[in-house]
Structures are given as C-alpha cells and as structure tokens.
C-alpha cells in the first residue's frame, strides 16, 4: 500500500474552521454574506474530499502529520478507504443541510443564528478530523470537539426543556468519554505502546507480549462504554433527549455527524485497534453482535410507542446505529461491507426523514404523528420523500437500505450466527410497524377537524384558525429533502463506488495487502 | 559585573529591595506603585527566563552567596526544576500584577494600594527565594517570608478575610514549625543544611529513626503549606475571601512552590529509594491524594460561591500533583511537574475570571455568571477554555498533564489512583458544565442588558493571555517535556 | 529512665510544644491561640539551642587571634544563628497575627471564636 503525503486532509478539516471564523466576524448584520461562507465552505470541503477519492481507489493512503505534541500524542491524519467513505458522506450531506438550515432558521426566525452556523461549521471540521484521523489520540481530540461544539446546537432554543436535553447530552457524551474512553485510550497506549491505527490492530502485538485476555477485554468494554455517541444501550438516552434541537441539527448531527462519528469510531476500534483476528479469538465480536442486537430490537419496540415524530426517528436511529455495530461485530467480509454501507445508506435515509419532519414543522407546526392525518395531500413532495426514507429504513428494494441489510444478513451466515438473521427479520417487521402507519395516515386518512386539537403541545395554537391551508415548506427546504430521497434510491441502483471503497477496507483488514 | 552570572541572586535582591522602595514611592506618589511593580516583576520574569536559558544550555547553576563555599556558606543551586518553577512563579506574578490594578482599585481602599504592591512583590521574593536556594534552612526562611506576605495580602480582602487569614496564620505557623523541626533533626544527624551535602550524607543513615522522624516532620509541614488533604482546612476560607488578584496569584504560585519543596525533600534531599522503598511514605501520599482528589471535587460540587468552588478544585489539583509523585515512575513524575505548570495557568485564569465577574457584577455567586456571554464574551471565552482544560479535554493543557498522570498510575498498577483522577474529571465536567450553561444559555426568562460590557483592558488582556496560554501550552507540552521536564526526573525512575 | 533523663532536653521541648499545640487547637479565644502559638515556636527554639550545647563545660566560641582551637571546648554556634533568624520570623508572624486580631476585634467587637461564628451566622 503506497503512502502519499498531502496536506489535503488538513485542508478538508480546516476549511470549515475558517468558515466558522468568517461567520463569527460577519455576524448578524450581513446574513447573506454569512450564509455564503457556510455554503462556500461546504462545497470546497466536498471538493477537497472528493479530490482525494481517485488516490484512495487506487489503493493508496494519504497521510499528514500536523503536530507532534509528545511521544504517542500526535495530531496526524490518514485518509484511507474507510475514512474517505465517511468523509464523503458527511461533507456531501453538509452541502444539502446548509441549504436546508438556511431555509429552516429563516422561516422560523431562530435567535442566535450566527452561533448556530458557527457551531455547525466547527462540528463539520471535527467530523472530518475524526474521519481522517490516523491515531486514537486525534480521534479522541476531535470526538471531544464535536461534543463541545454541538452542545450549543442542542440547547439552541434556550428553553427549560432544551437546556435539560442539552445537559443530558453533554453529561452522557462528555462524561463517558472522559471517564471511560480516555482511560481506554491510555490503557491502549500503556499496553500497545502506540495509538496508531493499523490494519491488523495494534493489540494483537500487545497480546503476544503478554497482555492478558481479561485485560484486553476490559479495554474493549471501556471503549464501548466510552463511545456513547454510538448510542448503544444502555447509553442511548441522550439521543432522544437531544431531539429538542432544531431539526436541521437533528438531521445532520444526529443522522450523520455525531452518531455516525460514534459508530465510525467503533468500527475503527474493532478493525484498527483490536483487529478482527484478535476479537474473534477473544470471542468479543460475538458478544458485541448480540449486545447490539439487543439494542436493535429494544429501541425499535420503544420507537413504536413514540407519538412525537422526531422522538420516533431518534429511537429508530438508536436501532439503526446498532446495525452498523452489528455488521462489523460479525467480523466477516460481508458483515463489514454491510456495516460500512449502512453508514452512508442510513445517513441518507435518516437525513431525509429528519428533513421531512422539519418541513412538516415549519409548514404546519405539527410535531406529533397523530396530527399528521391527511398531510400527504397538502405536502405531497415532502411526504413522498418521507415514504422513500421509511422504506429504505425498512430495507425494501429498490431503496438503499436493502443493500446494507442484505450484506449484514450474509455476514451473519458467514459468521454462522443464525439467530442474527432472526434479529434482522424481527427488526424489519418492527421498522415497518412504526413507519408504515405514518405513511398510511399521511396519504390515506382524512385530516381530523381542527377543534379536536386541544391537547398537548399545540394547545397554544388553538386560538389561531389552525393553518387552514397547509402547503409545502419553502423550496429551500423541500429541494434538499428531495435530493436526499433521490440519493437513497440512487444508492440502490449504483452503489458500486461505495462498494468498491468498502471492498478496499475489507481486503486491507482481512489479510491481503 | 556580568549580569548573567549574578542572575540567581539578582532575582532575589531586586524584588526584595524593590518591595521596600515601593513603600517610599507610595508615600510620595501612590499611582507610581503600579508601574514600579510591573517593572520589577517584569525584570524578574526576564531574569527567570535568562536563568532557564542558561540552565538548558550549560546545565545546573551553582551560585555561592558571598563566595563562601558550601556546605558552610549558603549556596543557590538552580537546575531544570528550579528554573522551571522560577519561570512559572515570575510569569504568574507578572501577569496577575498587570491584572491587579483595576481589580484592586475596585476592591481596596486607595490608601492601601502601596502596601498591596509592597506585599505583592515581597510574596514574589519569597517564592523565588524558595525556588533558587539550595539550603534547607534558607527554604524555611523564604517559606515564612512568602507566608507572611500571603497572610497580610489575604487579610486585606472582604469582611471575613481577617478571620480566614488568622486561621491561616495558625495553620501556616504549625506547618512552618514542623518543617523547622525536620531541619533540626537532619542537622543533628548530619551537621549540614546544604541540600547537595545532605544528599551525600544521608544514605548511610537511612536506617535511623531520627531520619524517619525528620522526614515525617518535613512532609507534614509542607503538606500544611500546600493544603494537602487532610491538612487543607485553612485554604477555602483564605482563598475565597482574599482580594481577587491575591487569590489568583497565591492559588497559582504558593501551592505550586510548596509542591516543589515536596519534590525536593522527597526526591533530592532523600533519594527516591528512601521515599518509596525504605518507608511506605509514597503510598501514604498516594492514598491521601486519592482522598484529596475525591473530597476536593465533591466539596467543590457542593459550593455556590465560585471562588470557593475553585478553592476546593485547587485542593483536588494539589492531590493530582502529589499522586503523580507518589507513584514513583517517570510518567507520573512528568505528569506532576507538567501539572504544576498547567494548573498554575488554569487556576490563575479561573481566579482572574472570578475577579472579572466580581468587578462587573459585584458577586462571587455562580448565578452571577448567568448570561455573561453577551456582556463579557472574551472573558467568558477564556473561562470556557480554562474550564475545558480543567475537565481535561484535548488539545488544552489540562489533558496532557492528566494523560501522563493517569499513564503513571497505570504503569504503577494503581487502579484506584487512576480511577480517582478520572472521577475528578467527571466531577469537574459537571461543575463547569453547570456554569457554562448559565453563561451561554441564559434562556428567555432572564432579562439582562445585552450590550457588551467587558472589564478594562488591563484586566481583560491577562485573562485572554492565560486562556490562549492554556491552548498553546497544550500544543507545546511535548517540547516542554523534552527540553525541561525530562531533566528533572530523579535518577532511579 | 536513662532514656528520659539522658534526653531531657527533648522531653522538655516536646512537652512545651504539646502545650502550645493544645492551646492553638483547643482554645476558643484568639489571643490564647496566639499565646499557644508562641509557646509552640519557643519550644522549637529551645530545642535548637539545646542541641548546640556539649557536655563538659563547653563555652561560647569567642576566638582571638593566634588561639589554638579545640572544637570540643566550644558550643556549636550554627543552631544559635539559625534561631536568631527563626526568632525574627516568629516575631514577624506574631506581629502579623496581632494586627489581624486587631482587625478582627474592630469588626466583631469580640475575640471569642464562638461569638464570631455566631455573628457570622446571624449575618446570613
């Protein structure tokens, strides 16, 4: 495998940092200019990431050491197939989300928009940092930065409820990472003498030097407990709580940047810190697979009971994230492929769903599923996109979700873990149970008369004539969600680019080169 | 006369004379005291850097006072550790002195300002004296000069300050007396007071009970001075009620210099072999540190007064430093020395922020922070950085010292120590998140003027400098370790 | 018995020190605390001075030119010198402490710790 030295990963990371600075300077007084920075940075970032793709497909690796702080502690970037995979997904979706965000915050007249866009940019920088990090220290560094700079976004509304959600968000993410993940990182350094990601894991060498199996297991468990962003049960409850955030934040951060960072880091740890051989010998892969299966099922069941659309989506996310972990935990080529594919496919699907939730809120101020009867006729594009996203989540062809589920299912057969198939089947049924009624209600039920809306969160709207004519949200919001919905379909028909990347990852971690 | 050669003594003499001259200046023109103090402390800072430079380039400096050869004369010995501490002390006192003017004008009567600066310079003199001297009795004298200046500085604080200061006097004197007894016992056994001489003479006497007693007296004495659990009771009151500038400077320097004395006693006067193998003193220190860290953190959580919160955090931070010493390995020691530096920056920054809030809002209560991000964005940005550093998030400085400390405890197989360190990170996270939340999300229910209303530049600049410093120090931790700290690690680690 | 009598200087200083210590910790009156502190410090001075002396009529080391010196005839002067410094330190500490007591008295009108705490409590 050739190694190229190039500053591109740093630029990809830094461009939105620069944008954050420009956004801060520009401020509220020149809103259009401020938004230009966001869009510009998003496009440039995507182009930089995309420009690295040919080399990666050429089976090369791009490296760059930014600073060497102390032995073992260097901020170093390394773009490999897995990293570019995540980087492409996040940077592409950022462009779309930027447009959507602008539409959303302007329609709803959010306060502190400068802070909003600034934190957004920094979050994206940090996401790139995680995607392209070459060692566990760099990962940890950007992981923490994501937590800190998304905290203001979660608490953006500043209401009591938002603050409570934001506090839980920060306590879970920061607390566990400082307590467990940091300890795990230090233990890794102590046992392995390095923090650099390696294709066959760095811990197997440590085991040869005499680190006991129990000790390695403890480190692995600490990692899993410390990476709360992956929202594995029992550390999942921050995610529904964080749904108080404005919808674009939920969309990008809780479908892409934050949660995907979590599962991405889990994948990295499984593949590059421990290595699949070691985990198989320790039997930890199977344990992780069943643990994530538990999360898949339970979160789906909880999702069934949610009436708030965003909360239902949040629990769906909790469940879907565990698919990624499940796939990689199977430790087989197809499982890993499915897991990696699910990162991008779920991102597109879930961001579509969140976008529609936001569009519905902006257009009609409805947040509960029980209020959505008949809304499909008023907002046909939005709800069509919702349907696409939902079907992809369920895993029906011709939507992207089918592909990743297919690979994960094959992976479980390869791993001879047949109960996992059952888990996938059950989860598919449950997914259908909690998504299809929404679609059905939106398109086929008659809207309820306005006067029945006397309960719950929309009580304050009752004096108003209750939006007699609901129509589509602004184009700034509808177009992005149609684009992502098309993306979901496109991923089914031409997943080859991504599959190619996934193959490179698989071949590099399973012996080969 | 070659200034470079005389630097070790000039760094004491200049501030000592200046503190006296300052009174005279004060009786003539009160407003000249501040620039005068700045010049004096600034030149000390330059001298300290000069000394550091000399040490890095040419090795340990030996300076004989009056030309008397040791062990009869007093010798100033400056190696990497001393120079490092001297730089910390002078930087802190210089930066805080820049900050002090407006803060003091607000908190003190104008007639007291000359005395404030006199004591302030005297405090620095004492701290530097402890740092440069190579003589255990000399350390005692400078320790008391520092403490006396400290007692007086704390006493000019608010309503309750005199009482807090009196308790500090009582405890501080006990500490100093124990230290003095330790000196006496060592003198009985060896007939020497020179550190290098003691180091040579003592190994033959390690079996002696008298030596053990001397060691115990030293440790108790120093532990009181650095407010090491369970001898910390004087600290929260004293640091809470002192004027803000005083809290900033004493919190960032006195405990650090005390920790330096502890390092000197346990690892230079006595060998690491004695401190960790012949007697289980290091494990006693380690477990006390665990208690210090846990109780300090938990008590900090329970406070509503911001300066008091910081005081308890400081007690936990002292535990951090000692825990790294107690594990007796390279990583732990590196972490401790690095933490002396980082903690000085963090604590000074936080106490200065506290002072800035007192300056604008007149209250030390945590609630006073509500919605300050609009009024004081820069101060609050520095506060945020310091807070994150306290939690130990990279790339701030606090992360790196914690990294080495935890690594050290793990290498020593002390899992409880490691857990205590991480537990304290967690508690710090809770404490600071609670405050940051008030700062940045005041919500709609609080109506405060939203216009910018920052503290004066002379206060703002040091705060920002510290905040930026925490980030820069973090990124340069590796260089600091390789050029200075690794030379301070005692032989045998 | 030999242990007690042979090292009586140690016992004297320890007893004095404990008396001082007791007063500092247990007495509630600030002046009494201060007196305890002085006793405590003085005990240490006595200890230092006592270790300087030698048995067999050693005297203070005042030397003249041309004298032959026999160290066993003279007391060790160094502890005395150290104690001169220590006395200075102690006097300063005492001075600072007295000044503090004056401030406290002006503020509270009493020097009893209990009453001061009571006043503080009522102020809240």
mmCIF file of N, CA and C in Angstrom, chain B residues 352-419:
data_model
loop_
_atom_site.group_PDB
_atom_site.id
_atom_site.type_symbol
_atom_site.label_atom_id
_atom_site.label_comp_id
_atom_site.label_asym_id
_atom_site.label_seq_id
_atom_site.Cartn_x
_atom_site.Cartn_y
_atom_site.Cartn_z
ATOM 1 N N UNK B 352 -8.842 34.790 37.948
ATOM 2 C CA UNK B 352 -8.931 36.121 37.339
ATOM 3 C C UNK B 352 -10.304 36.335 36.718
ATOM 4 N N UNK B 353 -10.865 35.263 36.150
ATOM 5 C CA UNK B 353 -12.229 35.375 35.641
ATOM 6 C C UNK B 353 -13.180 35.683 36.796
ATOM 7 N N UNK B 354 -12.963 34.976 37.910
ATOM 8 C CA UNK B 354 -13.793 35.254 39.088
ATOM 9 C C UNK B 354 -13.682 36.722 39.459
ATOM 10 N N UNK B 355 -12.445 37.237 39.425
ATOM 11 C CA UNK B 355 -12.240 38.640 39.749
ATOM 12 C C UNK B 355 -12.953 39.563 38.767
ATOM 13 N N UNK B 356 -12.927 39.164 37.491
ATOM 14 C CA UNK B 356 -13.586 39.990 36.479
ATOM 15 C C UNK B 356 -15.092 40.019 36.711
ATOM 16 N N UNK B 357 -15.637 38.883 37.099
ATOM 17 C CA UNK B 357 -17.080 38.841 37.356
ATOM 18 C C UNK B 357 -17.413 39.671 38.597
ATOM 19 N N UNK B 358 -16.554 39.559 39.612
ATOM 20 C CA UNK B 358 -16.773 40.386 40.799
ATOM 21 C C UNK B 358 -16.712 41.862 40.408
ATOM 22 N N UNK B 359 -15.772 42.181 39.529
ATOM 23 C CA UNK B 359 -15.593 43.563 39.118
ATOM 24 C C UNK B 359 -16.857 44.116 38.465
ATOM 25 N N UNK B 360 -17.476 43.283 37.623
ATOM 26 C CA UNK B 360 -18.644 43.766 36.882
ATOM 27 C C UNK B 360 -19.952 43.546 37.622
ATOM 28 N N UNK B 361 -20.059 42.448 38.311
ATOM 29 C CA UNK B 361 -21.352 42.116 38.901
ATOM 30 C C UNK B 361 -21.356 42.235 40.419
ATOM 31 N N UNK B 362 -20.166 42.352 41.003
ATOM 32 C CA UNK B 362 -20.106 42.519 42.446
ATOM 33 C C UNK B 362 -20.494 41.279 43.228
ATOM 34 N N UNK B 363 -20.474 40.137 42.582
ATOM 35 C CA UNK B 363 -20.870 38.936 43.312
ATOM 36 C C UNK B 363 -19.976 37.779 42.927
ATOM 37 N N UNK B 364 -19.743 36.918 43.918
ATOM 38 C CA UNK B 364 -18.937 35.734 43.637
ATOM 39 C C UNK B 364 -19.820 34.532 43.364
ATOM 40 N N UNK B 365 -21.124 34.727 43.489
ATOM 41 C CA UNK B 365 -22.016 33.586 43.351
ATOM 42 C C UNK B 365 -22.036 33.080 41.913
ATOM 43 N N UNK B 366 -22.207 31.770 41.779
ATOM 44 C CA UNK B 366 -22.214 31.176 40.443
ATOM 45 C C UNK B 366 -23.335 31.769 39.596
ATOM 46 N N UNK B 367 -24.433 32.151 40.249
ATOM 47 C CA UNK B 367 -25.552 32.725 39.492
ATOM 48 C C UNK B 367 -25.173 34.016 38.777
ATOM 49 N N UNK B 368 -24.136 34.685 39.303
ATOM 50 C CA UNK B 368 -23.719 35.935 38.664
ATOM 51 C C UNK B 368 -23.229 35.711 37.247
ATOM 52 N N UNK B 369 -22.912 34.454 36.912
ATOM 53 C CA UNK B 369 -22.415 34.157 35.560
ATOM 54 C C UNK B 369 -23.536 34.125 34.529
ATOM 55 N N UNK B 370 -24.766 34.172 34.978
ATOM 56 C CA UNK B 370 -25.882 33.974 34.046
ATOM 57 C C UNK B 370 -25.841 34.963 32.888
ATOM 58 N N UNK B 371 -25.844 34.437 31.707
ATOM 59 C CA UNK B 371 -25.949 35.276 30.515
ATOM 60 C C UNK B 371 -24.774 36.182 30.253
ATOM 61 N N UNK B 372 -23.602 35.855 30.835
ATOM 62 C CA UNK B 372 -22.474 36.775 30.671
ATOM 63 C C UNK B 372 -21.830 36.688 29.290
ATOM 64 N N UNK B 373 -22.222 35.706 28.493
ATOM 65 C CA UNK B 373 -21.541 35.583 27.198
ATOM 66 C C UNK B 373 -21.765 36.792 26.312
ATOM 67 N N UNK B 374 -22.877 37.477 26.515
ATOM 68 C CA UNK B 374 -23.129 38.678 25.714
ATOM 69 C C UNK B 374 -22.368 39.865 26.279
ATOM 70 N N UNK B 375 -22.350 39.944 27.607
ATOM 71 C CA UNK B 375 -21.694 41.098 28.212
ATOM 72 C C UNK B 375 -20.185 40.995 28.149
ATOM 73 N N UNK B 376 -19.666 39.832 28.445
ATOM 74 C CA UNK B 376 -18.213 39.675 28.530
ATOM 75 C C UNK B 376 -17.772 38.492 27.679
ATOM 76 N N UNK B 377 -17.894 38.606 26.374
ATOM 77 C CA UNK B 377 -17.616 37.431 25.533
ATOM 78 C C UNK B 377 -16.173 36.940 25.626
ATOM 79 N N UNK B 378 -15.227 37.881 25.749
ATOM 80 C CA UNK B 378 -13.830 37.450 25.738
ATOM 81 C C UNK B 378 -13.453 36.777 27.049
ATOM 82 N N UNK B 379 -13.881 37.410 28.147
ATOM 83 C CA UNK B 379 -13.600 36.793 29.435
ATOM 84 C C UNK B 379 -14.198 35.404 29.492
ATOM 85 N N UNK B 380 -15.424 35.301 28.976
ATOM 86 C CA UNK B 380 -16.096 34.014 29.067
ATOM 87 C C UNK B 380 -15.459 32.990 28.134
ATOM 88 N N UNK B 381 -14.914 33.465 27.015
ATOM 89 C CA UNK B 381 -14.213 32.523 26.141
ATOM 90 C C UNK B 381 -13.001 31.943 26.860
ATOM 91 N N UNK B 382 -12.253 32.827 27.546
ATOM 92 C CA UNK B 382 -11.097 32.351 28.309
ATOM 93 C C UNK B 382 -11.555 31.402 29.407
ATOM 94 N N UNK B 383 -12.654 31.760 30.037
ATOM 95 C CA UNK B 383 -13.200 30.898 31.082
ATOM 96 C C UNK B 383 -13.533 29.524 30.511
ATOM 97 N N UNK B 384 -14.154 29.527 29.324
ATOM 98 C CA UNK B 384 -14.519 28.255 28.701
ATOM 99 C C UNK B 384 -13.292 27.392 28.449
ATOM 100 N N UNK B 385 -12.232 28.017 27.960
ATOM 101 C CA UNK B 385 -11.027 27.238 27.682
ATOM 102 C C UNK B 385 -10.457 26.661 28.966
ATOM 103 N N UNK B 386 -10.390 27.509 29.999
ATOM 104 C CA UNK B 386 -9.842 27.026 31.265
ATOM 105 C C UNK B 386 -10.709 25.899 31.823
ATOM 106 N N UNK B 387 -12.022 26.053 31.677
ATOM 107 C CA UNK B 387 -12.923 25.029 32.199
ATOM 108 C C UNK B 387 -12.713 23.715 31.470
ATOM 109 N N UNK B 388 -12.590 23.802 30.155
ATOM 110 C CA UNK B 388 -12.396 22.581 29.365
ATOM 111 C C UNK B 388 -11.060 21.936 29.726
ATOM 112 N N UNK B 389 -10.092 22.795 29.987
ATOM 113 C CA UNK B 389 -8.796 22.269 30.382
ATOM 114 C C UNK B 389 -8.876 21.562 31.728
ATOM 115 N N UNK B 390 -9.661 22.143 32.635
ATOM 116 C CA UNK B 390 -9.844 21.501 33.944
ATOM 117 C C UNK B 390 -10.492 20.130 33.778
ATOM 118 N N UNK B 391 -11.440 20.044 32.857
ATOM 119 C CA UNK B 391 -12.084 18.755 32.619
ATOM 120 C C UNK B 391 -11.081 17.789 31.994
ATOM 121 N N UNK B 392 -10.164 18.358 31.227
ATOM 122 C CA UNK B 392 -9.124 17.512 30.641
ATOM 123 C C UNK B 392 -9.444 17.079 29.233
ATOM 124 N N UNK B 393 -9.946 18.030 28.450
ATOM 125 C CA UNK B 393 -10.267 17.723 27.066
ATOM 126 C C UNK B 393 -9.118 18.213 26.183
ATOM 127 N N UNK B 394 -8.611 17.386 25.279
ATOM 128 C CA UNK B 394 -7.585 17.894 24.386
ATOM 129 C C UNK B 394 -8.182 18.914 23.440
ATOM 130 N N UNK B 395 -7.423 19.819 22.860
ATOM 131 C CA UNK B 395 -5.973 19.960 22.987
ATOM 132 C C UNK B 395 -5.552 20.926 24.074
ATOM 133 N N UNK B 396 -6.368 21.152 25.076
ATOM 134 C CA UNK B 396 -5.960 22.068 26.138
ATOM 135 C C UNK B 396 -4.886 21.418 27.005
ATOM 136 N N UNK B 397 -4.175 22.266 27.743
ATOM 137 C CA UNK B 397 -3.035 21.802 28.515
ATOM 138 C C UNK B 397 -3.433 20.742 29.541
ATOM 139 N N UNK B 398 -4.598 20.948 30.154
ATOM 140 C CA UNK B 398 -5.005 20.041 31.226
ATOM 141 C C UNK B 398 -5.036 18.595 30.798
ATOM 142 N N UNK B 399 -5.330 18.360 29.541
ATOM 143 C CA UNK B 399 -5.384 16.986 29.067
ATOM 144 C C UNK B 399 -4.025 16.312 29.171
ATOM 145 N N UNK B 400 -2.971 17.052 28.815
ATOM 146 C CA UNK B 400 -1.685 16.395 28.685
ATOM 147 C C UNK B 400 -1.109 16.011 30.035
ATOM 148 N N UNK B 401 -1.273 16.914 31.025
ATOM 149 C CA UNK B 401 -0.753 16.503 32.324
ATOM 150 C C UNK B 401 -1.570 15.329 32.871
ATOM 151 N N UNK B 402 -2.869 15.382 32.613
ATOM 152 C CA UNK B 402 -3.688 14.270 33.084
ATOM 153 C C UNK B 402 -3.291 12.979 32.380
ATOM 154 N N UNK B 403 -2.977 13.088 31.125
ATOM 155 C CA UNK B 403 -2.525 11.928 30.356
ATOM 156 C C UNK B 403 -1.340 11.264 31.052
ATOM 157 N N UNK B 404 -0.330 12.078 31.367
ATOM 158 C CA UNK B 404 0.855 11.491 31.985
ATOM 159 C C UNK B 404 0.573 10.986 33.385
ATOM 160 N N UNK B 405 -0.280 11.721 34.097
ATOM 161 C CA UNK B 405 -0.594 11.271 35.459
ATOM 162 C C UNK B 405 -1.289 9.914 35.424
ATOM 163 N N UNK B 406 -2.294 9.797 34.556
ATOM 164 C CA UNK B 406 -3.020 8.528 34.505
ATOM 165 C C UNK B 406 -2.104 7.423 34.002
ATOM 166 N N UNK B 407 -1.287 7.755 33.010
ATOM 167 C CA UNK B 407 -0.345 6.765 32.497
ATOM 168 C C UNK B 407 0.579 6.290 33.619
ATOM 169 N N UNK B 408 1.035 7.254 34.421
ATOM 170 C CA UNK B 408 1.916 6.904 35.545
ATOM 171 C C UNK B 408 1.234 5.986 36.537
ATOM 172 N N UNK B 409 -0.007 6.304 36.883
ATOM 173 C CA UNK B 409 -0.701 5.461 37.865
ATOM 174 C C UNK B 409 -0.934 4.070 37.276
ATOM 175 N N UNK B 410 -1.198 4.008 35.982
ATOM 176 C CA UNK B 410 -1.435 2.685 35.383
ATOM 177 C C UNK B 410 -0.144 1.884 35.345
ATOM 178 N N UNK B 411 0.952 2.564 35.006
ATOM 179 C CA UNK B 411 2.230 1.845 34.994
ATOM 180 C C UNK B 411 2.562 1.308 36.370
ATOM 181 N N UNK B 412 2.151 2.045 37.387
ATOM 182 C CA UNK B 412 2.411 1.581 38.744
ATOM 183 C C UNK B 412 1.383 0.543 39.175
ATOM 184 N N UNK B 413 0.415 0.278 38.326
ATOM 185 C CA UNK B 413 -0.624 -0.696 38.671
ATOM 186 C C UNK B 413 -1.600 -0.191 39.714
ATOM 187 N N UNK B 414 -1.664 1.138 39.897
ATOM 188 C CA UNK B 414 -2.542 1.700 40.928
ATOM 189 C C UNK B 414 -3.877 2.079 40.295
ATOM 190 N N UNK B 415 -4.764 1.139 40.214
ATOM 191 C CA UNK B 415 -6.019 1.380 39.512
ATOM 192 C C UNK B 415 -6.899 2.370 40.237
ATOM 193 N N UNK B 416 -6.839 2.316 41.559
ATOM 194 C CA UNK B 416 -7.681 3.247 42.314
ATOM 195 C C UNK B 416 -7.248 4.682 42.045
ATOM 196 N N UNK B 417 -5.926 4.879 41.965
ATOM 197 C CA UNK B 417 -5.424 6.233 41.706
ATOM 198 C C UNK B 417 -5.948 6.723 40.358
ATOM 199 N N UNK B 418 -5.841 5.824 39.355
ATOM 200 C CA UNK B 418 -6.294 6.211 38.020
ATOM 201 C C UNK B 418 -7.788 6.545 38.046
ATOM 202 N N UNK B 419 -8.554 5.723 38.744
ATOM 203 C CA UNK B 419 -9.993 5.989 38.784
ATOM 204 C C UNK B 419 -10.282 7.315 39.478
#
